[in-house]
């Protein structure tokens, strides 16, 4: 048996028997990446324990190991003081561990009841599914924890908040004593988050142990009792919530003090570059996602769109970029209507787009860096003769120029984009979209999942674009990013711009607006609606 | 599982290397038996039906085996997968210097016309056909021997059996309806059916003869389906002229409790419902062709009227005709043995009349 | 016009219904296999090959041992074995399931003829004697019912078995715990996995079940409806079964309805002796009908969400 | 539906550190998987042969003899065997390209056979009905007619996919049957039946026929009459097709877009590529290659439209050809030569080793299994030194990966 290696910040000594979970020296490596490097992780019974770290720090891997979804390469797991042999979720469930995943593990075509009891279905003779008992048992659980659900509803018809509730009931139904919540608030509105925290506290009062994975420090400080911080696959700190501060956690998470402000000169806005009037559009599931959005972006300014994810920001950007059709309203570029033109036409008219899904949309991962640097412009006169025959030399020259200019760290222009780090992948997109000298730059989550160095680089570049006279529309889930980059802020809520705010607006006010509160000056939404 | 597979791989490699060493010691060639003439090499090319067609490809091969045994020739076979294989397969044997290359089936006429021109010094034989040019017009080739059969004569004999039984109401469900299932509407098939129809109507003028085609020579379910539908129309005797496919018709008759008639070979063993079989001795014809090439001996009464006689010394001949008279076609009594006396009498009478040239069954279905 | 009247005339006799049920059943077994396999999330276009393998080994075993039950068992196992290959390659090795299915179909077509030659040389494989074929069963009393009796109660044993399997599989799929889990695995394997359900076991089971059913269909074809094996004797029936499965929207009853439609087509085709239409046109109809369905002209057909996607744990 | 991973080795070499050795490896690496798969197939095939009491070495020797005219036991003529291989290879290159271009766009065209038949039908109609035209116009017309018919037929599956979402695998399977029955209808009792023939059309006019490589006469060449060498100039059409494929995929924006759609539809949409249009265009190109194959065979080899109902497997072999060729032009040509040689060799194997030519299909399927399952990859992961879980996710998108780390598995 391995003895746990003492970590730099050793945990507050606890009686082993009082530990619900004790993971010792866990190692998990993928080729080229060590996701968990001798991680020690202890959770006391009956506490809410926050596991924090940046995207990619190894939190989810660690929890997937605890839940049996991933096999560890080395290390031991003790549950309630006993060495646990976890080969799969089945073992974890038997040990009283339940997990609510970031991406819900729900099956839309099945009913709520079927989803909840899946894997532990009550049956009558002959393996027949006992729907009556399912209703009764879920009814009991719902009453006990105040989590109302109708077992006969089709899961796919429920809103996100209720789906998460079903996930929690699902875990409780399995008799879980230890609940792992992986980024549970990412998809929730602040109200739903408050409600969730209420439920979690109730569960803690009922003796359950909760592991709360998050990178949102305010929430962590609000809900947790103790905190474990991870960075780059290693545990870098064990903290007690009551005695720590946001800054301390942030410093541990990123390894140095986070640069919160971007140095930039005051904006010097020119004429209106992009104007949006009464835009409406439907989401993929065909429900209204944009309910009348109007705004203007001027040359040389950055308009930040703040909002909880899922309030129509993605759809707005897609409509502007031409990958989604607007059902009504107009988009004007420099006074000329471009509504519902094709993505190619819009791009050729001078709108660049840094998409939120870097690996899925912004890059063809199996293409070379050079090929990715012309993605979307493969038919432009610059790279293709008559828009058809590629001019490989021109592409290569262009690639070499951008690689140098944007410091893309790649062995050769022919290297596949897949082989590059996230930051360098993002730089490919940023380089491509900025180098084509656009009139308007749509930047959606431009620094998500990117290392600090690349974040700074990208932020500087966005500001440089603004100073160059480009109209920038910035969408980000990070309020800090919005506040430090934007010259003006538009707050989006439920498919509408509910308010335009100045860059200096306090975070609290933005938070309120983002969640549908503080509509004192709802004039904007009236104009929009 | 994992280790097992590795072991299998290792085993495979070892076997692959070891086996040829063993086998190299015992290379096999055809032969044995009583050798009567010089050893010649005979290549047989099947049509796309393949050797297991339970029909003429198989019978031709049986004839080749007999020749290997009795005549001491060396025989090799190539099965064609597609029609485009015919030319390369025929060419293969001709280029290898085989003395006789036999093409089995009507389908190979064009290919044979082409290859026999390329190899004018190689002997060729073809069953059920004659060489043609690409436009399907017959072309004379001195080096090609056509093996034709008077299928209509065999068809007429079994047609008489069916017709007389029907007239006598001795069939399982006397309805005055009989039927035939053909593999495809091609001359060798239609000659059978033409004779069958003609003779049955001669025996019982009120009889109704249903004719269906399966468009398939191999799949028994196709023919059993067609036979079943004919039984539904009242037929209680079915004549199969569809090779392996037709076996399904025989089987269907057995299940329905009606009579069936086999084709080409004696098929009494296939199903108890088979009362008689129409015989087409492709095996005999194949053997005769090989023997002719080997020693120049001719089958009895092989010659059709108007054909020039064969020249045994140069092996020059264009056609062997197999008919009732020379025993190349015929019939066999199977599971209705003996036949009712009036049936037997009618069959024998017709047989004699055809042999004597007094009756000539038609070649085409009316 | 005349042809139409003749075709309509066929419906007066029970024969055409009888044939429809027989042919429909032959398609139903692999179609049910397809439903089970694809409901578990493994695309299966290999029923054709599994059926062919079953058909071959049924005849081989029947000729060797003169025992029809043993032959049927061997056919089922042979079909299951081909399915196991598909399962290992596509589940264990995350192979593309269509490539694997194509390979199964090619290997079945090649291997059966190869073995035919190796086992029987260039001799004939021979025919199975009638007493060693899967028997037709007349249900006493019921078969005497006019019209209905000959259609439903004078069928091959396999037809009865298939109907029982149809009912059973429908219940299992939609009423039992096993069925719920199977559907969950096919819709969202990660969700099932995290609920403690063994995704691999269920998928292996489902794919192998499809092979067992296809193997039984093969036996029905070669030693039930026929009495011998001929190369490629399935003649696309596995593909028609695939079409029936899609036609039937991945449900057993829907697939059965589609199988009956295709079976009716075959039953009408059998009457080519009296129908004055090119049989080749008739042969095209089932495929064109399927295309029409696929084109969405007769309602869309949506596969299980995770159909065809290899499951790799921990990879959402 | 997962589409087969089609490595885009043609666009991007995976050379990360350009030392001379790694460059050599980088060039050889794309060959590793296909060669390994072929080796795997032959080893397992040998086991099958041995297990059924056959002589594996003799079988393979005669295969090699039939395919390439080497290791011959019975004095087979090398030139003749090579000519036969070329005959099989000619359409396989084109159908292989047809399947490959579809694979590039993430589409699985099982319908190459049907498209080939449609191409042959169109070519036959033109070659027969317009037979009086001068060869200079007629021959190109025949080939173009076949190409267009195949394109239309493939495009039909593409339109169904793009408009209704009908899966191309199922639609193309159904279209195969429709095409084969249609051709049967035409030549058996239908309008194209030749007088005197029962399941064939008349031959196309002489001016519609692709000439042979060696003139059709009985002068001796390599010890045989020249007319035995059926290899025809269709091979140049096929190689020209491969060159066009290479050009489209590597040097045009269209090829760039087709591959982008195959790699990531989201990225394609983002890049302003119409995914639906690209699917339709891809299937048009795919069908065009297959249709051209049908026209080439008709014009250069069979001359008449004949009944090929599932006896001809060119359209299905194409799947193995394109996968083995890794969807690259040169790869497809090499794989087509291999499979052409196997088919040509099957004939000799049957004659000399008494092993059914159907072993070739077993080998083909084994190659497919090996390529699809990528057994070789798993072998590599099982090397003891790695000590990693074999169920390593291929994509780390959703994984908790430390950002900034270089070199993810590709």
PDB file of C-alpha atoms in Angstrom, chain D residues 41 67 76 107 116 127 131 147 238 246 263 278 292 294 314 330 364 369:
ATOM      1  CA  UNK D  41      -5.851 -10.914 -43.530  1.00  0.00           C
ATOM      2  CA  UNK D  67      -2.354 -11.978 -59.886  1.00  0.00           C
ATOM      3  CA  UNK D  76       0.991 -19.828 -66.542  1.00  0.00           C
ATOM      4  CA  UNK D 107     -20.654   9.492 -46.328  1.00  0.00           C
ATOM      5  CA  UNK D 116     -21.989   1.370 -61.881  1.00  0.00           C
ATOM      6  CA  UNK D 127     -23.417   3.086 -77.675  1.00  0.00           C
ATOM      7  CA  UNK D 131     -23.988   3.721 -83.015  1.00  0.00           C
ATOM      8  CA  UNK D 147     -20.666   9.282 -65.867  1.00  0.00           C
ATOM      9  CA  UNK D 238      -9.147   5.055 -64.538  1.00  0.00           C
ATOM     10  CA  UNK D 246      -6.139  13.893 -56.553  1.00  0.00           C
ATOM     11  CA  UNK D 263     -14.264  16.007 -40.499  1.00  0.00           C
ATOM     12  CA  UNK D 278     -21.591  19.573 -50.279  1.00  0.00           C
ATOM     13  CA  UNK D 292     -17.790   5.965 -65.365  1.00  0.00           C
ATOM     14  CA  UNK D 294     -19.699   1.003 -65.539  1.00  0.00           C
ATOM     15  CA  UNK D 314     -16.868  -4.395 -58.221  1.00  0.00           C
ATOM     16  CA  UNK D 330      -2.409   6.758 -54.965  1.00  0.00           C
ATOM     17  CA  UNK D 364     -11.218  -8.963 -48.426  1.00  0.00           C
ATOM     18  CA  UNK D 369     -12.301  -6.063 -40.214  1.00  0.00           C
TER      19      UNK D 369
END
